[in-house]
mmCIF file of C-alpha atoms and ligand atoms in Angstrom:
data_model
loop_
_atom_site.group_PDB
_atom_site.id
_atom_site.type_symbol
_atom_site.label_atom_id
_atom_site.label_comp_id
_atom_site.label_asym_id
_atom_site.label_seq_id
_atom_site.Cartn_x
_atom_site.Cartn_y
_atom_site.Cartn_z
ATOM 1 C CA MET A 235 37.041 -36.294 11.387
ATOM 2 C CA ALA A 236 37.547 -32.957 9.658
ATOM 3 C CA LYS A 237 34.454 -30.848 9.217
ATOM 4 C CA LYS A 238 33.446 -30.270 5.645
ATOM 5 C CA LYS A 239 33.021 -26.862 4.099
ATOM 6 C CA GLN A 240 29.426 -26.361 3.078
ATOM 7 C CA ASP A 241 28.838 -23.517 0.698
ATOM 8 C CA TYR A 242 27.072 -22.252 -2.348
ATOM 9 C CA GLU A 243 29.130 -22.589 -5.459
ATOM 10 C CA ILE A 244 28.631 -21.485 -9.036
ATOM 11 C CA PHE A 245 29.887 -23.723 -11.836
ATOM 12 C CA GLU A 246 29.158 -24.522 -15.445
ATOM 13 C CA ILE A 247 27.044 -27.515 -16.318
ATOM 14 C CA THR A 248 26.527 -29.188 -19.669
ATOM 15 C CA LEU A 249 23.261 -30.661 -20.957
ATOM 16 C CA VAL A 250 23.865 -34.367 -21.541
ATOM 17 C CA LYS A 251 20.346 -35.745 -21.955
ATOM 18 C CA LYS A 252 16.741 -34.577 -22.645
ATOM 19 C CA GLN A 253 13.724 -36.736 -21.969
ATOM 20 C CA GLN A 254 10.156 -35.638 -22.576
ATOM 21 C CA LEU A 255 8.175 -37.099 -19.657
ATOM 22 C CA SER A 256 4.747 -35.775 -20.677
ATOM 23 C CA PRO A 257 3.318 -32.781 -22.567
ATOM 24 C CA SER A 258 4.431 -30.337 -19.833
ATOM 25 C CA PHE A 259 7.477 -31.989 -18.287
ATOM 26 C CA MET A 260 10.933 -32.315 -19.787
ATOM 27 C CA ARG A 261 13.701 -33.988 -17.764
ATOM 28 C CA LEU A 262 17.075 -32.370 -18.434
ATOM 29 C CA THR A 263 20.231 -34.138 -17.262
ATOM 30 C CA PHE A 264 23.295 -32.013 -16.646
ATOM 31 C CA GLY A 265 26.855 -33.113 -16.153
ATOM 32 C CA ALA A 266 30.010 -31.512 -14.681
ATOM 33 C CA ASP A 267 32.946 -32.708 -12.562
ATOM 34 C CA GLU A 268 31.757 -30.522 -9.665
ATOM 35 C CA VAL A 269 28.313 -32.259 -9.575
ATOM 36 C CA LYS A 270 29.816 -34.800 -7.158
ATOM 37 C CA TYR A 271 29.981 -31.975 -4.553
ATOM 38 C CA LEU A 272 26.312 -31.034 -4.893
ATOM 39 C CA GLN A 273 24.153 -31.834 -1.886
ATOM 40 C CA ALA A 274 20.493 -32.761 -1.782
ATOM 41 C CA TYR A 275 19.627 -32.761 1.905
ATOM 42 C CA ALA A 276 15.908 -33.167 1.159
ATOM 43 C CA PRO A 277 13.698 -34.003 -1.840
ATOM 44 C CA ASP A 278 12.747 -30.359 -2.313
ATOM 45 C CA GLN A 279 16.384 -29.189 -2.439
ATOM 46 C CA TRP A 280 16.555 -26.347 -4.965
ATOM 47 C CA VAL A 281 19.303 -24.790 -7.040
ATOM 48 C CA LYS A 282 19.573 -21.610 -9.000
ATOM 49 C CA LEU A 283 20.058 -22.078 -12.704
ATOM 50 C CA ILE A 284 21.823 -19.211 -14.426
ATOM 51 C CA PHE A 285 21.098 -18.554 -18.066
ATOM 52 C CA PRO A 286 23.776 -16.182 -19.523
ATOM 53 C CA LYS A 287 22.565 -13.681 -22.128
ATOM 54 C CA ILE A 288 25.942 -13.974 -23.858
ATOM 55 C CA ALA A 289 27.500 -17.486 -23.582
ATOM 56 C CA GLY A 290 29.804 -17.577 -20.504
ATOM 57 C CA GLU A 291 29.532 -13.802 -19.893
ATOM 58 C CA GLY A 292 28.639 -12.130 -16.642
ATOM 59 C CA VAL A 293 28.604 -15.295 -14.583
ATOM 60 C CA ARG A 294 31.986 -15.461 -12.816
ATOM 61 C CA VAL A 295 31.487 -13.588 -9.577
ATOM 62 C CA PRO A 296 34.510 -11.635 -8.362
ATOM 63 C CA ASP A 297 35.810 -12.362 -4.822
ATOM 64 C CA GLY A 298 34.276 -10.362 -2.018
ATOM 65 C CA VAL A 299 30.853 -9.702 -3.682
ATOM 66 C CA THR A 300 27.734 -11.731 -3.239
ATOM 67 C CA PRO A 301 26.384 -13.175 -6.472
ATOM 68 C CA TYR A 302 23.197 -11.150 -6.122
ATOM 69 C CA ASP A 303 25.010 -7.817 -5.668
ATOM 70 C CA TYR A 304 27.237 -8.725 -8.578
ATOM 71 C CA TYR A 305 24.406 -9.722 -10.920
ATOM 72 C CA ARG A 306 22.363 -6.668 -9.959
ATOM 73 C CA SER A 307 25.295 -4.439 -10.817
ATOM 74 C CA LEU A 308 25.513 -5.770 -14.378
ATOM 75 C CA PRO A 309 23.962 -3.875 -17.284
ATOM 76 C CA GLU A 310 20.682 -5.514 -18.339
ATOM 77 C CA GLU A 311 22.074 -6.533 -21.771
ATOM 78 C CA ILE A 312 24.466 -8.970 -20.128
ATOM 79 C CA ARG A 313 22.755 -9.641 -16.790
ATOM 80 C CA PRO A 314 21.960 -13.427 -16.701
ATOM 81 C CA ASP A 315 18.471 -14.722 -16.026
ATOM 82 C CA ILE A 316 18.372 -16.723 -12.775
ATOM 83 C CA ARG A 317 15.605 -19.136 -11.921
ATOM 84 C CA ASN A 318 14.951 -21.683 -9.086
ATOM 85 C CA TYR A 319 14.724 -25.365 -9.944
ATOM 86 C CA THR A 320 14.470 -28.588 -7.864
ATOM 87 C CA ILE A 321 17.084 -31.307 -7.910
ATOM 88 C CA ARG A 322 15.014 -34.287 -9.102
ATOM 89 C CA TYR A 323 17.757 -36.903 -8.966
ATOM 90 C CA LEU A 324 21.429 -36.563 -8.075
ATOM 91 C CA ARG A 325 23.912 -39.187 -9.247
ATOM 92 C CA PRO A 326 27.267 -38.103 -7.760
ATOM 93 C CA GLU A 327 28.967 -41.237 -8.955
ATOM 94 C CA ALA A 328 28.195 -40.287 -12.567
ATOM 95 C CA ASN A 329 28.555 -36.501 -11.969
ATOM 96 C CA GLU A 330 24.954 -36.063 -13.166
ATOM 97 C CA VAL A 331 21.950 -34.110 -11.899
ATOM 98 C CA ASP A 332 18.350 -34.289 -13.262
ATOM 99 C CA VAL A 333 16.009 -31.301 -13.292
ATOM 100 C CA ASP A 334 12.363 -31.617 -14.390
ATOM 101 C CA PHE A 335 11.340 -28.460 -16.252
ATOM 102 C CA VAL A 336 7.749 -27.362 -16.765
ATOM 103 C CA LEU A 337 7.485 -26.324 -20.421
ATOM 104 C CA HIS A 338 5.166 -23.311 -20.238
ATOM 105 C CA GLY A 339 6.133 -21.654 -23.532
ATOM 106 C CA ALA A 340 8.846 -19.405 -24.891
ATOM 107 C CA GLU A 341 8.035 -16.224 -22.870
ATOM 108 C CA GLY A 342 10.226 -17.334 -19.903
ATOM 109 C CA PRO A 343 13.942 -17.671 -20.471
ATOM 110 C CA ALA A 344 14.200 -20.944 -18.475
ATOM 111 C CA SER A 345 11.258 -22.642 -20.182
ATOM 112 C CA ALA A 346 12.453 -21.327 -23.567
ATOM 113 C CA TRP A 347 15.953 -22.695 -22.938
ATOM 114 C CA ALA A 348 14.614 -26.105 -21.922
ATOM 115 C CA ILE A 349 12.593 -26.344 -25.125
ATOM 116 C CA GLU A 350 15.384 -25.185 -27.453
ATOM 117 C CA ALA A 351 18.608 -26.413 -25.839
ATOM 118 C CA GLU A 352 20.591 -29.114 -27.632
ATOM 119 C CA ILE A 353 22.859 -31.703 -26.079
ATOM 120 C CA GLY A 354 26.162 -30.009 -25.230
ATOM 121 C CA ALA A 355 24.521 -26.648 -24.399
ATOM 122 C CA LYS A 356 25.958 -24.986 -21.271
ATOM 123 C CA ILE A 357 24.450 -22.940 -18.406
ATOM 124 C CA PHE A 358 25.605 -22.283 -14.852
ATOM 125 C CA ILE A 359 24.299 -23.576 -11.538
ATOM 126 C CA MET A 360 24.473 -22.019 -8.104
ATOM 127 C CA ALA A 361 23.982 -24.793 -5.522
ATOM 128 C CA GLN A 362 24.758 -25.936 -2.050
ATOM 129 C CA CYS A 363 27.959 -27.976 -2.144
ATOM 130 C CA GLU A 364 30.183 -29.802 0.304
ATOM 131 C CA PHE A 365 33.864 -29.764 -0.331
ATOM 132 C CA PRO A 366 36.548 -31.855 1.347
ATOM 133 C CA ASP A 367 38.567 -28.680 2.233
ATOM 134 C CA HIS A 368 36.678 -26.858 4.972
ATOM 135 C CA ARG A 369 36.335 -23.575 6.820
ATOM 136 C CA ALA A 370 33.877 -23.973 9.682
ATOM 137 C CA GLU A 371 32.765 -20.330 9.428
ATOM 138 C CA ASP A 372 31.432 -21.116 5.944
ATOM 139 C CA LEU A 373 28.727 -23.453 7.224
ATOM 140 C CA PRO A 374 25.374 -22.061 6.034
ATOM 141 C CA GLU A 375 22.783 -21.430 8.726
ATOM 142 C CA ILE A 376 20.003 -22.849 6.632
ATOM 143 C CA GLY A 377 19.892 -25.098 3.608
ATOM 144 C CA SER A 378 18.042 -24.645 0.284
ATOM 145 C CA PHE A 379 15.235 -26.917 1.254
ATOM 146 C CA VAL A 380 12.094 -26.835 3.392
ATOM 147 C CA TRP A 381 10.906 -30.424 3.779
ATOM 148 C CA SER A 382 11.816 -31.443 7.349
ATOM 149 C CA PRO A 383 8.958 -33.382 8.847
ATOM 150 C CA PRO A 384 8.784 -34.023 12.616
ATOM 151 C CA THR A 385 10.014 -37.469 13.538
ATOM 152 C CA GLY A 386 6.554 -38.250 15.044
ATOM 153 C CA ALA A 387 4.491 -37.177 12.007
ATOM 154 C CA GLN A 388 1.685 -39.614 11.409
ATOM 155 C CA GLU A 389 -0.395 -37.620 8.877
ATOM 156 C CA ILE A 390 0.940 -35.500 6.048
ATOM 157 C CA LEU A 391 -0.763 -33.136 3.671
ATOM 158 C CA LEU A 392 0.952 -32.391 0.301
ATOM 159 C CA MET A 393 -0.411 -29.857 -2.171
ATOM 160 C CA ALA A 394 1.529 -28.960 -5.319
ATOM 161 C CA ASP A 395 1.044 -27.542 -8.783
ATOM 162 C CA GLU A 396 3.275 -28.659 -11.667
ATOM 163 C CA THR A 397 6.276 -26.500 -10.666
ATOM 164 C CA ALA A 398 6.331 -28.172 -7.270
ATOM 165 C CA LEU A 399 5.573 -31.663 -8.588
ATOM 166 C CA PRO A 400 9.237 -32.710 -8.955
ATOM 167 C CA ALA A 401 9.749 -31.988 -5.252
ATOM 168 C CA ALA A 402 6.412 -33.478 -4.207
ATOM 169 C CA ILE A 403 7.010 -36.731 -6.042
ATOM 170 C CA GLY A 404 10.476 -36.828 -4.484
ATOM 171 C CA ILE A 405 8.821 -36.463 -1.066
ATOM 172 C CA LEU A 406 6.516 -39.394 -1.840
ATOM 173 C CA GLU A 407 9.492 -41.456 -2.960
ATOM 174 C CA GLN A 408 11.282 -40.703 0.306
ATOM 175 C CA LEU A 409 8.201 -41.512 2.444
ATOM 176 C CA SER A 410 7.478 -44.758 0.529
ATOM 177 C CA ALA A 411 10.878 -46.034 1.442
ATOM 178 C CA LEU A 412 10.167 -45.849 5.180
ATOM 179 C CA GLU A 413 9.437 -49.034 6.998
ATOM 180 C CA LYS A 414 5.943 -47.711 7.863
ATOM 181 C CA PRO A 415 5.066 -44.856 5.524
ATOM 182 C CA PRO A 416 2.722 -42.301 7.223
ATOM 183 C CA LYS A 417 -0.838 -41.490 6.108
ATOM 184 C CA VAL A 418 -0.553 -38.994 3.253
ATOM 185 C CA THR A 419 -3.216 -36.883 1.580
ATOM 186 C CA ALA A 420 -1.891 -35.387 -1.689
ATOM 187 C CA TYR A 421 -3.436 -33.057 -4.237
ATOM 188 C CA PHE A 422 -1.323 -32.422 -7.330
ATOM 189 C CA GLU A 423 -2.569 -29.937 -9.987
ATOM 190 C CA VAL A 424 -1.148 -30.315 -13.490
ATOM 191 C CA PRO A 425 -1.978 -28.773 -16.901
ATOM 192 C CA TYR A 426 -3.006 -31.967 -18.677
ATOM 193 C CA GLU A 427 -4.227 -35.466 -17.855
ATOM 194 C CA GLU A 428 -1.079 -36.850 -19.434
ATOM 195 C CA ASP A 429 1.013 -34.890 -16.897
ATOM 196 C CA CYS A 430 -0.127 -37.164 -14.051
ATOM 197 C CA LEU A 431 3.371 -38.603 -13.584
ATOM 198 C CA PRO A 432 3.758 -41.983 -11.839
ATOM 199 C CA THR A 433 4.388 -41.949 -8.086
ATOM 200 C CA PRO A 434 4.942 -44.659 -5.478
ATOM 201 C CA ILE A 435 1.703 -45.907 -3.912
ATOM 202 C CA TRP A 436 0.924 -47.414 -0.540
ATOM 203 C CA SER A 437 -2.278 -48.222 1.320
ATOM 204 C CA ASP A 438 -2.304 -45.006 3.397
ATOM 205 C CA LEU A 439 -1.636 -42.710 0.412
ATOM 206 C CA ASN A 440 -4.677 -40.826 -0.813
ATOM 207 C CA LEU A 441 -3.430 -39.063 -3.961
ATOM 208 C CA GLN A 442 -5.640 -37.026 -6.275
ATOM 209 C CA TYR A 443 -4.239 -35.587 -9.492
ATOM 210 C CA LEU A 444 -6.115 -32.508 -10.598
ATOM 211 C CA PRO A 445 -5.594 -31.890 -14.346
ATOM 212 C CA ARG A 446 -6.680 -28.431 -15.403
ATOM 213 C CA ASN A 447 -7.728 -29.458 -18.899
ATOM 214 C CA VAL A 448 -10.501 -31.631 -17.491
ATOM 215 C CA GLY A 449 -13.075 -28.875 -17.095
ATOM 216 C CA ALA A 450 -10.887 -25.931 -18.147
ATOM 217 C CA TRP A 451 -9.889 -24.964 -14.593
ATOM 218 C CA ALA A 452 -7.860 -21.833 -13.874
ATOM 219 C CA VAL A 453 -4.360 -22.152 -12.337
ATOM 220 C CA GLY A 454 -4.658 -22.918 -8.623
ATOM 221 C CA ALA A 455 -8.438 -23.172 -8.602
ATOM 222 C CA GLN A 456 -8.625 -26.922 -7.902
ATOM 223 C CA LEU A 457 -6.002 -26.693 -5.133
ATOM 224 C CA ILE A 458 -7.979 -23.866 -3.484
ATOM 225 C CA ALA A 459 -11.151 -25.988 -3.740
ATOM 226 C CA ALA A 460 -9.275 -28.921 -2.177
ATOM 227 C CA ALA A 461 -8.148 -26.691 0.753
ATOM 228 C CA HIS A 462 -11.838 -26.067 1.547
ATOM 229 C CA LEU A 463 -12.666 -29.768 1.411
ATOM 230 C CA VAL A 464 -9.651 -31.606 2.784
ATOM 231 C CA ALA A 465 -10.440 -33.537 5.921
ATOM 232 C CA ILE A 466 -8.653 -31.935 8.838
ATOM 233 C CA PRO A 467 -7.166 -34.834 10.804
ATOM 234 C CA GLU A 468 -8.615 -35.298 14.228
ATOM 235 C CA ILE A 469 -5.154 -35.020 15.730
ATOM 236 C CA VAL A 470 -5.026 -31.286 14.911
ATOM 237 C CA GLU A 471 -8.743 -30.464 14.851
ATOM 238 C CA ASN A 472 -8.608 -28.341 18.004
ATOM 239 C CA ALA A 473 -5.834 -25.989 16.905
ATOM 240 C CA GLU A 474 -6.700 -22.335 17.524
ATOM 241 C CA LYS A 475 -7.960 -20.443 14.499
ATOM 242 C CA GLN A 476 -5.569 -17.679 13.460
ATOM 243 C CA VAL A 477 -6.839 -14.269 12.521
ATOM 244 C CA ASN A 478 -5.302 -11.097 11.060
ATOM 245 C CA ASP A 479 -2.653 -13.109 9.414
ATOM 246 C CA GLU A 480 -2.828 -12.230 5.743
ATOM 247 C CA ILE A 481 0.259 -11.905 3.535
ATOM 248 C CA PRO A 482 0.002 -8.667 1.518
ATOM 249 C CA GLU A 483 -0.263 -9.018 -2.262
ATOM 250 C CA ASP A 484 3.198 -7.615 -2.949
ATOM 251 C CA GLU A 485 4.983 -9.912 -0.497
ATOM 252 C CA ILE A 486 6.353 -13.313 -1.381
ATOM 253 C CA VAL A 487 4.650 -16.298 0.186
ATOM 254 C CA TRP A 488 7.362 -18.290 1.887
ATOM 255 C CA GLN A 489 6.517 -19.706 5.309
ATOM 256 C CA ARG A 490 8.442 -22.546 6.878
ATOM 257 C CA ALA A 491 6.746 -24.735 9.433
ATOM 258 C CA ASP A 492 8.064 -24.674 12.923
ATOM 259 C CA ALA A 493 6.674 -27.969 14.109
ATOM 260 C CA ALA A 494 7.734 -29.620 17.387
ATOM 261 C CA ASP A 495 9.443 -32.993 17.065
ATOM 262 C CA ASP A 496 6.430 -34.771 18.462
ATOM 263 C CA SER A 497 3.885 -33.024 16.190
ATOM 264 C CA LYS A 498 1.664 -35.594 14.581
ATOM 265 C CA PHE A 499 0.720 -33.542 11.493
ATOM 266 C CA TYR A 500 2.828 -31.749 8.885
ATOM 267 C CA ALA A 501 2.010 -30.086 5.558
ATOM 268 C CA TRP A 502 4.088 -29.076 2.497
ATOM 269 C CA ILE A 503 2.226 -26.835 0.083
ATOM 270 C CA ALA A 504 3.810 -25.148 -2.929
ATOM 271 C CA GLY A 505 2.751 -23.637 -6.223
ATOM 272 C CA GLU A 506 1.560 -20.381 -7.816
ATOM 273 C CA THR A 507 1.918 -17.503 -5.379
ATOM 274 C CA SER A 508 -1.589 -16.009 -5.314
ATOM 275 C CA ALA A 509 -3.110 -19.509 -4.958
ATOM 276 C CA MET A 510 -0.732 -20.167 -2.066
ATOM 277 C CA ARG A 511 -1.899 -16.966 -0.379
ATOM 278 C CA THR A 512 -5.527 -18.063 -0.625
ATOM 279 C CA ILE A 513 -4.856 -21.660 0.487
ATOM 280 C CA ARG A 514 -2.850 -20.428 3.478
ATOM 281 C CA LEU A 515 -5.740 -18.256 4.612
ATOM 282 C CA THR A 516 -8.245 -21.081 4.037
ATOM 283 C CA LEU A 517 -6.304 -23.643 5.983
ATOM 284 C CA THR A 518 -5.417 -21.379 8.878
ATOM 285 C CA LYS A 519 -8.171 -18.813 9.254
ATOM 286 C CA GLN A 520 -11.148 -20.860 8.011
ATOM 287 C CA ARG A 521 -10.153 -24.425 8.728
ATOM 288 C CA GLY A 522 -8.180 -23.794 11.922
ATOM 289 C CA LEU A 523 -4.963 -25.526 11.118
ATOM 290 C CA ASN A 524 -1.998 -24.424 13.189
ATOM 291 C CA LYS A 525 0.335 -22.512 10.905
ATOM 292 C CA GLN A 526 3.384 -23.912 12.721
ATOM 293 C CA LEU A 527 2.615 -27.246 11.074
ATOM 294 C CA LEU A 528 2.395 -25.843 7.566
ATOM 295 C CA ASN A 529 5.008 -24.993 4.919
ATOM 296 C CA PHE A 530 3.778 -22.623 2.191
ATOM 297 C CA MET A 531 5.956 -21.721 -0.776
ATOM 298 C CA GLY A 532 5.099 -19.481 -3.680
ATOM 299 C CA TYR A 533 7.105 -21.122 -6.476
ATOM 300 C CA TRP A 534 6.121 -18.754 -9.286
ATOM 301 C CA ARG A 535 3.920 -15.781 -10.016
ATOM 302 C CA LYS A 536 1.252 -15.852 -12.726
ATOM 303 C CA ASP A 537 1.807 -13.109 -15.308
ATOM 304 C CA GLU A 538 4.897 -11.790 -13.626
ATOM 305 C CA LEU A 539 7.569 -10.607 -16.025
ATOM 306 C CA HIS A 540 11.077 -10.324 -14.594
HETATM 307 C C1 FAD B 887 12.209 -23.518 -4.680
HETATM 308 C C2 FAD B 887 11.681 -23.582 -6.117
HETATM 309 C C3 FAD B 887 11.798 -24.745 -6.835
HETATM 310 C C4 FAD B 887 11.282 -24.810 -8.159
HETATM 311 N N1 FAD B 887 11.397 -25.969 -8.829
HETATM 312 C C5 FAD B 887 10.945 -26.069 -10.113
HETATM 313 C C6 FAD B 887 11.058 -27.257 -10.909
HETATM 314 O O1 FAD B 887 11.710 -28.245 -10.450
HETATM 315 N N2 FAD B 887 10.585 -27.255 -12.162
HETATM 316 C C7 FAD B 887 9.934 -26.159 -12.693
HETATM 317 O O2 FAD B 887 9.504 -26.199 -13.861
HETATM 318 N N3 FAD B 887 9.773 -25.016 -11.968
HETATM 319 C C8 FAD B 887 10.278 -24.931 -10.740
HETATM 320 N N4 FAD B 887 10.147 -23.752 -10.032
HETATM 321 C C9 FAD B 887 9.389 -22.629 -10.603
HETATM 322 C C10 FAD B 887 10.228 -21.826 -11.614
HETATM 323 O O3 FAD B 887 11.319 -21.245 -10.904
HETATM 324 C C11 FAD B 887 9.301 -20.758 -12.198
HETATM 325 O O4 FAD B 887 8.257 -21.314 -12.901
HETATM 326 C C12 FAD B 887 10.055 -19.772 -13.092
HETATM 327 O O5 FAD B 887 9.303 -18.567 -13.139
HETATM 328 C C13 FAD B 887 10.281 -20.270 -14.509
HETATM 329 O O6 FAD B 887 11.121 -19.316 -15.157
HETATM 330 P P1 FAD B 887 10.916 -18.880 -16.688
HETATM 331 O O7 FAD B 887 12.136 -18.179 -17.078
HETATM 332 O O8 FAD B 887 10.490 -20.071 -17.489
HETATM 333 O O9 FAD B 887 9.645 -17.927 -16.660
HETATM 334 P P2 FAD B 887 9.614 -16.396 -16.102
HETATM 335 O O10 FAD B 887 10.548 -15.515 -16.867
HETATM 336 O O11 FAD B 887 9.882 -16.473 -14.641
HETATM 337 O O12 FAD B 887 8.158 -15.971 -16.374
HETATM 338 C C14 FAD B 887 7.714 -15.615 -17.664
HETATM 339 C C15 FAD B 887 6.192 -15.704 -17.745
HETATM 340 O O13 FAD B 887 5.841 -17.075 -17.608
HETATM 341 C C16 FAD B 887 4.967 -17.268 -16.521
HETATM 342 N N5 FAD B 887 5.340 -18.535 -15.876
HETATM 343 C C17 FAD B 887 6.444 -18.822 -15.135
HETATM 344 N N6 FAD B 887 6.424 -20.118 -14.749
HETATM 345 C C18 FAD B 887 5.320 -20.679 -15.275
HETATM 346 C C19 FAD B 887 4.732 -21.978 -15.245
HETATM 347 N N7 FAD B 887 5.319 -22.986 -14.645
HETATM 348 N N8 FAD B 887 3.558 -22.152 -15.907
HETATM 349 C C20 FAD B 887 2.921 -21.145 -16.571
HETATM 350 N N9 FAD B 887 3.440 -19.888 -16.659
HETATM 351 C C21 FAD B 887 4.566 -19.663 -15.994
HETATM 352 C C22 FAD B 887 5.151 -16.054 -15.620
HETATM 353 O O14 FAD B 887 3.944 -15.754 -14.937
HETATM 354 C C23 FAD B 887 5.498 -14.937 -16.616
HETATM 355 O O15 FAD B 887 4.280 -14.418 -17.179
HETATM 356 C C24 FAD B 887 10.635 -23.670 -8.714
HETATM 357 C C25 FAD B 887 10.562 -22.500 -7.968
HETATM 358 C C26 FAD B 887 11.042 -22.455 -6.678
HETATM 359 C C27 FAD B 887 10.939 -21.188 -5.902
#
């Protein structure tokens, strides 16, 4: 069988449906013929959405230049805004992809677009694709996803704020479909009580939604508190504590687990960057969890203007 070309492609997508899921979540469905080539290798598969400043301008990348080099070279007036989003559902047979946007106001171009856009509006997507015509040298070394639990994982810790909730619920959906879903402890922080979106449930799932409006909590504060309290499973209790392992303030927090296939424990933790930095220190330095079992992803930065 011929190998398939796997690559990152940029193509235009059209908004075909908007669905308000809760006060903070809007599901946007996009369509395009090329969507059938999109790949979601894992529930946290992400894409880059490209919001042109002038419709259709500055998005077609010339041959021989990486998209980043090309975009960086453009004058600011026409340089598109580019943001990461998770593939929530992919329906290749219908050429449709769903993305759940957090509506956090009009100050961010992506959030503003999601609020304002009307059916028929167009943006661009840069995403991992598989095409029938192949060139083996095009195979990417690593995909745009992190979730890759060891086959032997018996206990899983999930922590997510609202930006990581689409991926985290996708992970629960995947686990719930297993013949014997593992034991999962999950903490999901959301802006409002009404944002506690439905998830699959099973007897070994201990899920706590942490709405910030109940008690006027700051962003990340309840996830940080949960990191101090979460029961460390006996199977990893004796991991060595790690010291001198802080991520400097100006560095992104993006740490992939490197768990052995027979590891019993695995964690996927994503949300606001400074909260992720604190939770990482809490779980490794103070609680003694082996960092090789933990994924930490800073999905956004509070008060950062691009
Ligand atoms: C791998 C990955 C997957 C992601 N998946 C999703 C997803 O499926 N859905 C989703 O909504 N987000 C997702 N995000 C997060 C999203 O990329 C960021 O929130 C992004 O900053 C939003 O862009 P913006 O243009 O709206 O705001 P920006 O221009 O980036 O920021 C403008 C201002 O808004 C603030 N801000 C940004 N995001 C938020 C927020 N969520 N709440 C409150 N204030 C905010 C910033 O601090 C800044 O002050 C993902 C991020 C990563 C890295």
